Amino acid sequence: MNGNNTDGGRQSLLEVRNLTTEFRTEDGTVVAANDVSFALDSGETMGLVGESGAGKSVTARSLLQLIDSPGEITSGEVVFDNEDLLELSEKEMRLVRGNKIALIPQDPMSSLNPVLTVGEQIVETIVHHQDGDQSTAREQAIEVMRDVEIPDAAERFDDYPHEFSGGMRQRVLIAIGLSCKPDLIIADEPTTALDVTTQAKILDLLNDLQEEKGMAILMITHNLGVVAQTCDHVGVMYAGNLVETAALDELFRNPQHPYTRGLIDSIPQADVQYDDLPTLDGSMPDLTDLPQGCNFAPRCAYATEACRTGGDPKLTSVSETTSRAACIHADALDLSHGYNPTDSVHESTQIDRSGEPLFAVKNLRKHFPAGDGLLGDLTLTRSDGGLPTLERRAVKAVDGIDFNIYEGETVGLVGESGCGKSTVARTALNLLDPTDGEVYFEGEPIHEMSSTEVRSLRREMQIIFQDPQSSLNPRKTVGQIIGRAMEKHNIATGKAKQERTRELLTRVGLSPEAIHKYPHQFSGGQQQRIAIAHALAVEPKFIVCDEPVSALDVSVQAQILNLLNEIQAEYGLSYLFISHNIGVVQHICDRIAVMYLGKIAEFGTVEQIFSPPFHPYTESLLSAVPHANPTRKSDRILLDGNVPSPLNPPSGCPFQTRCPKKIGDVCEETEPELEEKVSGTDHHISCLLSVEEMTERSSFVESVESKSSN
C-alpha cells in the first residue's frame, strides 16, 4: 500500500501518515517510530514485521494513543474512518478503543484480570461501549465465546483465566476484541508464545472471522511464516522505520530490501535439513546511537560507501514493481533468489550407539499430588458396584518414559505445552524427586544418589532455561555470573577466571568487554548467549536446553541454533533439546522423541520422524509448522479440543480423544506400547494403527513429497 490508498476514489479504513513517536531518555531521544506511513482497507490484513526493537508495537500503540511517558507522539496523522485519531481527547479515544478498534495483546495471562471470570471481562467491555444491560451482555459474551470456538461456552463463562490453557486464553482475548464488532483489530504478536498447533488454530480462526465479519486486521509479528499465511500486504520495519512495503506475493517472490531478504532466508523450512541455518548477522542498532548512513548498512552484504555516509534512505517506489523500499540500490539489486537450502544440506552425524549411553532414562514417572479436594489428594472411587475406596489423586505429568542419549548426540523432546517435556528434564536432573524410574549418567544411578552426590554431578550436567532474563541474576555483572560457576566447581579463580570468562564470551559471539555489563544491558538473544557461556563455564558433558529459542526472533533463533551446533562439535557435548516447535528441533537434533500427555508417542532419527509412517500426533505437529511461502498450500491437521488433563487422562490411547484416525472402541480401550513398527529400523511408535494406516496418504504428506520432488 502507498499510504494514500484510494481505489477508484475510495478512502482507506485506516491511513497512517508520517507518524513519529519519540522517547526522551537519559541517553538522548529515541525515535521508536520514524515517519511511518501506510494504509489499510476494510476486510484486509496487513502484516507489520521485523525483529524485536524494530518499532512494530510502538507504532501499533501509537495508533490508539497508548504511549506512556516519557514517550510522545510528536508528529503525523492516524486517519481512521475519515477522522484523525491523534486529534481526539482521551475521553473520545476511550470510545474508539475496544469499540471501533480492538487490540489483542501478546501475553494473555498478564492481559486478563486473574480475579474476574472470563465472562465478566467480556461483559465489562460490552457494557462499557454499548450501554446494554447485564443479561443482554451475557448473551452476547457467550455468543462471541462460541464464535472463537471456546467449547461449552455457557459453562465456561464463569471460569477464571488460570483455568484455561494458553491457546484458550488467547481465544478469550480475541473474544473480548470481537465483542463490540470492531472495524479494525490490531493483533500484537498474538501467537508468539503458543505451540505450533495452537498457533495454527488461532491463525485459522482469525482468517475465518475476518472472512465472516469483514473486519480489517493489522498483524504484528516477527515471524514471516505467520505473515505468509494470514496477510494481504506487508510492511517491514527496521530501527523505527518502514524499509519496505509490498503485496504479500510480491514481497516473497521479489523482495526489494536486503533486510527483507534476510528475514525470509532466516526461516528454516520444516522439510529441509541444513548444515548451518541461514542467519541474518548482527543485531538491531541502538536507537540512541544510529549509524551515520543507512541504519541497515552495518549488517548488509550489499552496502557501499554511499550507504554508509549518505544518510538513512526514505521509502520510495521501486521501478517495475508496486513495492516501495528504503534502499538506494533497490532498482539495481535482484533479491528474488536468496539462500538456497540445497547448498547446505545436512548430513546426519554418525553417532556411535554401540556402547553405553552417556545419559539414560528408564520408566521415569513424576506424579504431583492433586490436593484440591475435600480430602486433600484423596478421592472416593467405586468400581463395578463395589464399596467405595479411597485413592490418591495425582497429576501424571510424566508417566513412564524411556530414552537415552549418547556422547556427542542431540536428542529432541517435542510436544505441545503441558505434555511434560520440562518436567522430564527437571526430574531427570534430579531437580525434582522422581516418583518412580531410573536415571543413569555415565552408568552411575542418579536416582540412588544423595542430594550431596547429585550436586557433585552438577558440573557435568548443566541446563539452559527458556527465559534468560529471569535466569540471570540482574544484580550481578556478566563476569560475576559466569565466574561464580567456575569458583563453585573449582575450575578457575582470580586472573585465570577472568581470562576464561573473556574467552567464553568471545566464543559465544559477544565482546570480551561484556564482562563488566549487567544482563539488562543486552538483547534477548545476547542474554541467551550469556546463559550458554554460563553453562559452558564448568566444562560439562551434558546440557539440557529447555526451550532456549522459543521467545527469540527467527533471525536470532538461527544464530543460537548454529552456535549450539558449533559448540557441540568443538567440545563433544551431548544435548537434550526441548521445544514445542518440531520444525526448530529438526535442525539441531540427531533423534527426536515426540511427547504427548506424559508419554512418548514416537521416537526415532530426524529422517524417520519427518517421513511416513507418522504417529497421527507427529503428523499434526508437522502440518502445523508455518512456512514462509504464500503460494504453498498444505492442509493443516487441526486437532479437536485440548490436551486432556494429566489429572484424569483418557482410557486406552492417550491421544484417542483428539486423533483424526481413531479406530472406535479399540483406541478407547487399549493402550498401545511404544514399539518398533518396522523391524530393524529402531523407529518406535506408540499407536494401534498398522504401518500402512499410518502411512496412508494425506494432503500434508502429498505437499511435502511434491515439494521434495520439485
Coordinates of C-alpha atoms in Angstrom, one line a residue, residues 121-413:
Q121 CA -14.3 -9.5 31.4
I122 CA -16.1 -9.8 28.1
V123 CA -19.3 -8.4 29.6
E124 CA -17.4 -5.5 31.1
T125 CA -16.3 -4.5 27.6
I126 CA -19.7 -4.8 26.0
V127 CA -21.5 -2.9 28.8
H128 CA -18.8 -0.1 28.7
H129 CA -19.2 0.5 25.0
Q130 CA -22.8 -0.4 24.2
D131 CA -24.7 0.6 27.4
G132 CA -26.6 -2.7 27.4
D133 CA -28.0 -4.5 30.5
Q134 CA -26.0 -7.3 32.1
S135 CA -28.4 -10.0 30.8
T136 CA -28.1 -9.0 27.2
A137 CA -24.3 -8.5 27.5
R138 CA -24.0 -12.0 29.0
E139 CA -25.8 -13.5 26.0
Q140 CA -23.5 -11.5 23.6
A141 CA -20.5 -12.7 25.6
I142 CA -21.5 -16.3 25.3
E143 CA -22.2 -15.9 21.6
V144 CA -18.7 -14.4 20.9
M145 CA -17.1 -17.1 23.0
R146 CA -18.8 -19.6 20.7
D147 CA -17.6 -17.5 17.7
V148 CA -13.9 -18.1 18.8
E149 CA -14.7 -21.8 19.3
I150 CA -14.4 -22.0 23.1
P151 CA -16.0 -25.3 23.9
D152 CA -19.0 -25.3 26.3
A153 CA -19.1 -21.5 26.2
A154 CA -22.0 -21.1 28.6
E155 CA -20.5 -23.5 31.1
R156 CA -17.0 -21.9 30.9
F157 CA -18.4 -18.3 31.2
D158 CA -17.8 -18.4 34.9
D159 CA -14.3 -19.9 34.8
Y160 CA -11.2 -17.9 35.7
P161 CA -8.2 -17.2 33.3
H162 CA -5.9 -19.7 35.1
E163 CA -8.4 -22.5 34.3
F164 CA -7.8 -22.1 30.6
S165 CA -4.9 -23.2 28.5
G166 CA -2.6 -20.7 26.8
G167 CA -4.4 -21.1 23.5
M168 CA -7.8 -20.8 25.1
R169 CA -6.7 -17.7 27.0
Q170 CA -5.7 -16.2 23.6
R171 CA -9.2 -17.0 22.3
V172 CA -10.6 -15.2 25.3
L173 CA -8.6 -12.1 24.3
I174 CA -9.9 -12.4 20.7
A175 CA -13.4 -12.7 22.1
I176 CA -13.0 -9.5 24.1
G177 CA -11.7 -7.8 20.9
L178 CA -14.6 -9.1 18.8
S179 CA -17.3 -8.4 21.4
C180 CA -18.2 -4.9 20.2
K181 CA -17.9 -5.9 16.5
P182 CA -14.9 -3.6 15.7
D183 CA -13.9 -2.4 12.2
L184 CA -10.2 -3.0 12.9
I185 CA -8.3 -5.5 15.0
I186 CA -4.7 -4.8 15.9
A187 CA -3.1 -8.2 16.8
D188 CA 0.2 -7.7 18.5
E189 CA 2.2 -10.9 18.4
P190 CA -0.9 -13.0 19.1
T191 CA 0.8 -16.4 18.6
T192 CA 4.4 -15.8 19.7
A193 CA 4.4 -17.9 22.9
L194 CA 2.0 -20.6 21.6
D195 CA 2.6 -24.2 20.3
V196 CA 2.6 -24.5 16.5
T197 CA -0.7 -26.5 16.7
T198 CA -2.4 -23.8 18.8
Q199 CA -0.8 -21.1 16.6
A200 CA -2.3 -22.7 13.5
K201 CA -5.7 -22.8 15.1
I202 CA -5.5 -19.1 16.2
L203 CA -4.4 -18.0 12.7
D204 CA -7.1 -20.0 11.0
L205 CA -9.7 -18.6 13.5
L206 CA -8.6 -15.0 12.7
N207 CA -8.8 -15.7 9.0
D208 CA -12.3 -17.3 9.3
L209 CA -13.6 -14.5 11.5
Q210 CA -12.3 -11.8 9.1
E211 CA -13.9 -13.5 6.2
E212 CA -17.2 -13.8 8.1
K213 CA -17.3 -10.3 9.6
G214 CA -15.3 -8.2 7.1
M215 CA -13.1 -6.5 9.6
A216 CA -9.5 -5.3 8.9
I217 CA -6.5 -6.8 10.8
L218 CA -3.1 -5.3 11.5
M219 CA -1.0 -8.3 12.3
I220 CA 2.2 -7.5 14.2
T221 CA 4.8 -10.3 14.3
H222 CA 8.5 -11.1 13.9
N223 CA 7.6 -14.4 12.1
L224 CA 7.3 -14.1 8.3
G225 CA 5.8 -17.7 8.3
V226 CA 2.8 -16.2 10.1
V227 CA 2.7 -13.3 7.7
A228 CA 2.7 -15.7 4.7
Q229 CA -0.4 -17.5 5.9
T230 CA -2.5 -14.5 7.0
C231 CA -1.7 -11.2 5.2
D232 CA -2.6 -9.5 2.0
H233 CA 0.2 -7.0 2.1
V234 CA 3.2 -6.3 4.4
G235 CA 5.2 -3.6 5.9
V236 CA 8.8 -4.4 7.0
M237 CA 10.2 -2.3 9.9
Y238 CA 13.8 -1.8 10.9
A239 CA 15.1 0.6 13.6
G240 CA 11.9 2.5 13.8
N241 CA 11.5 2.9 10.0
L242 CA 9.4 1.2 7.4
V243 CA 12.0 -0.2 5.0
E244 CA 9.7 -2.0 2.6
T245 CA 6.0 -2.2 1.8
A246 CA 4.6 -4.7 -0.8
A247 CA 1.8 -7.0 -1.6
L248 CA 2.3 -10.4 0.0
D249 CA 3.1 -12.5 -3.1
E250 CA 5.4 -9.8 -4.5
L251 CA 7.3 -9.4 -1.2
F252 CA 8.1 -13.1 -1.1
R253 CA 8.7 -13.5 -4.8
N254 CA 10.9 -10.5 -5.3
P255 CA 11.8 -8.6 -2.1
Q256 CA 13.3 -5.2 -2.7
H257 CA 15.2 -4.6 0.6
P258 CA 18.2 -6.7 1.7
Y259 CA 16.7 -6.8 5.3
T260 CA 13.5 -8.4 3.9
R261 CA 15.6 -11.0 2.0
G262 CA 17.5 -11.8 5.2
L263 CA 14.3 -12.3 7.2
I264 CA 12.8 -14.6 4.6
D265 CA 16.0 -16.7 4.5
S266 CA 16.2 -16.9 8.3
I267 CA 13.0 -19.1 8.4
P268 CA 14.0 -22.8 8.5
Q269 CA 12.0 -25.0 6.2
A270 CA 10.5 -27.9 8.0
D271 CA 11.2 -30.4 5.2
V272 CA 14.8 -29.4 4.5
Q273 CA 17.9 -30.4 6.6
Y274 CA 20.6 -27.7 6.8
D275 CA 24.2 -28.0 7.7
D276 CA 24.1 -24.4 9.0
L277 CA 20.9 -22.5 9.3
P278 CA 20.9 -19.2 7.2
T279 CA 21.4 -16.3 9.6
L280 CA 21.0 -12.5 9.5
D281 CA 24.3 -11.5 11.1
G282 CA 24.5 -8.7 13.7
S283 CA 21.6 -7.2 15.6
M284 CA 19.3 -4.2 15.7
P285 CA 21.3 -1.0 16.3
D286 CA 21.0 1.0 19.5
L287 CA 18.3 3.7 18.7
T288 CA 20.3 6.2 20.7
D289 CA 23.4 5.7 18.6
L290 CA 22.3 5.0 15.0
P291 CA 24.8 4.7 12.1
Q292 CA 25.6 7.8 10.1
G293 CA 24.2 6.4 6.8
C294 CA 21.6 3.6 6.2
N295 CA 20.6 2.1 9.5
F296 CA 20.9 -1.4 8.0
A297 CA 24.3 -0.8 6.3
P298 CA 26.4 -2.5 9.1
R299 CA 24.5 -5.8 8.5
C300 CA 24.0 -5.5 4.8
A301 CA 26.0 -7.6 2.3
Y302 CA 25.3 -5.1 -0.5
A303 CA 26.3 -1.9 1.4
T304 CA 28.6 0.6 -0.4
E305 CA 30.3 3.7 0.8
A306 CA 27.3 5.7 -0.3
C307 CA 25.1 3.6 2.0
R308 CA 27.4 4.2 5.0
T309 CA 27.7 8.0 4.5
G310 CA 24.7 9.2 2.7
G311 CA 22.0 9.3 5.4
D312 CA 19.2 6.9 6.1
P313 CA 17.2 6.5 2.8
K314 CA 13.5 7.2 2.6
L315 CA 10.8 4.8 1.5
T316 CA 10.4 5.2 -2.3
S317 CA 8.7 3.4 -5.2
V318 CA 10.8 0.7 -7.0
S319 CA 10.7 0.7 -10.8
E320 CA 8.7 -2.1 -12.5
T321 CA 7.1 -3.1 -9.1
T322 CA 4.3 -1.9 -6.9
S323 CA 6.7 -2.2 -3.9
R324 CA 8.4 0.6 -2.0
A325 CA 11.8 0.2 -0.4
A326 CA 14.2 2.4 1.7
C327 CA 17.3 1.3 -0.2
I328 CA 19.4 3.4 -2.7
H329 CA 20.3 0.2 -4.6
A330 CA 16.7 -1.2 -4.8
D331 CA 16.4 -0.7 -8.6
A332 CA 19.8 -2.4 -9.2
L333 CA 19.5 -5.4 -6.8
D334 CA 18.0 -8.7 -7.8
L335 CA 16.9 -10.3 -4.5
S336 CA 14.4 -12.7 -6.0
H337 CA 16.8 -15.6 -5.3
G338 CA 18.0 -15.9 -1.7
Y339 CA 19.7 -18.6 0.3
N340 CA 19.3 -22.0 -1.3
P341 CA 18.9 -24.7 1.3
T342 CA 20.2 -27.3 -1.1
D343 CA 23.6 -25.6 -1.0
S344 CA 23.9 -26.6 2.6
V345 CA 22.2 -30.0 3.1
H346 CA 22.7 -31.5 6.5
E347 CA 24.4 -34.9 6.7
S348 CA 23.4 -36.8 9.8
T349 CA 26.2 -37.0 12.4
Q350 CA 27.4 -40.6 12.8
I351 CA 26.8 -41.3 16.4
D352 CA 28.3 -44.5 17.9
R353 CA 25.5 -46.1 19.8
S354 CA 27.1 -49.5 20.3
G355 CA 28.3 -48.8 23.8
E356 CA 26.8 -47.5 27.0
P357 CA 24.9 -44.2 26.6
L358 CA 26.1 -41.1 28.4
F359 CA 22.6 -40.4 29.8
A360 CA 19.7 -42.9 30.2
V361 CA 16.2 -42.7 31.5
K362 CA 14.2 -45.8 32.2
N363 CA 10.5 -45.9 33.1
L364 CA 10.6 -42.4 34.5
R365 CA 7.5 -41.1 36.3
K366 CA 6.7 -37.9 38.0
H367 CA 3.3 -37.6 39.6
F368 CA 2.3 -34.5 41.6
P369 CA -0.3 -34.8 44.4
A370 CA -3.6 -33.1 43.5
G371 CA -4.7 -31.7 46.8
D372 CA -7.6 -29.6 45.8
G373 CA -10.5 -31.8 47.0
L374 CA -12.3 -32.0 50.4
L375 CA -10.0 -34.9 51.4
G376 CA -6.8 -33.3 50.0
D377 CA -5.2 -35.6 47.4
L378 CA -7.6 -38.5 48.4
T379 CA -10.8 -39.2 46.5
L380 CA -13.6 -41.7 46.8
T381 CA -13.8 -44.2 43.9
R382 CA -16.3 -47.0 43.3
S383 CA -15.7 -49.8 40.7
D384 CA -18.2 -52.4 39.4
G385 CA -20.8 -51.7 42.2
G386 CA -18.3 -52.5 45.0
L387 CA -17.7 -50.5 48.1
P388 CA -16.2 -47.0 47.7
T389 CA -12.4 -46.8 48.4
L390 CA -10.0 -44.0 49.0
E391 CA -7.4 -43.4 46.3
R392 CA -4.8 -40.7 45.9
R393 CA -5.3 -38.3 43.1
A394 CA -2.2 -37.3 41.2
V395 CA -1.3 -35.2 38.2
K396 CA 0.6 -37.6 36.0
A397 CA 3.0 -35.1 34.4
V398 CA 5.5 -37.8 33.3
D399 CA 4.1 -41.3 33.2
G400 CA 6.7 -43.9 32.3
I401 CA 9.1 -42.9 29.6
D402 CA 12.4 -44.3 28.3
F403 CA 15.1 -42.7 26.2
N404 CA 18.9 -42.5 26.1
I405 CA 21.5 -40.0 24.8
Y406 CA 25.0 -41.0 23.6
E407 CA 28.2 -38.9 23.6
G408 CA 28.1 -36.1 21.1
E409 CA 24.4 -36.7 20.3
T410 CA 21.4 -34.3 20.5
V411 CA 18.0 -35.8 21.3
G412 CA 15.0 -33.5 20.9
L413 CA 11.9 -33.7 23.2

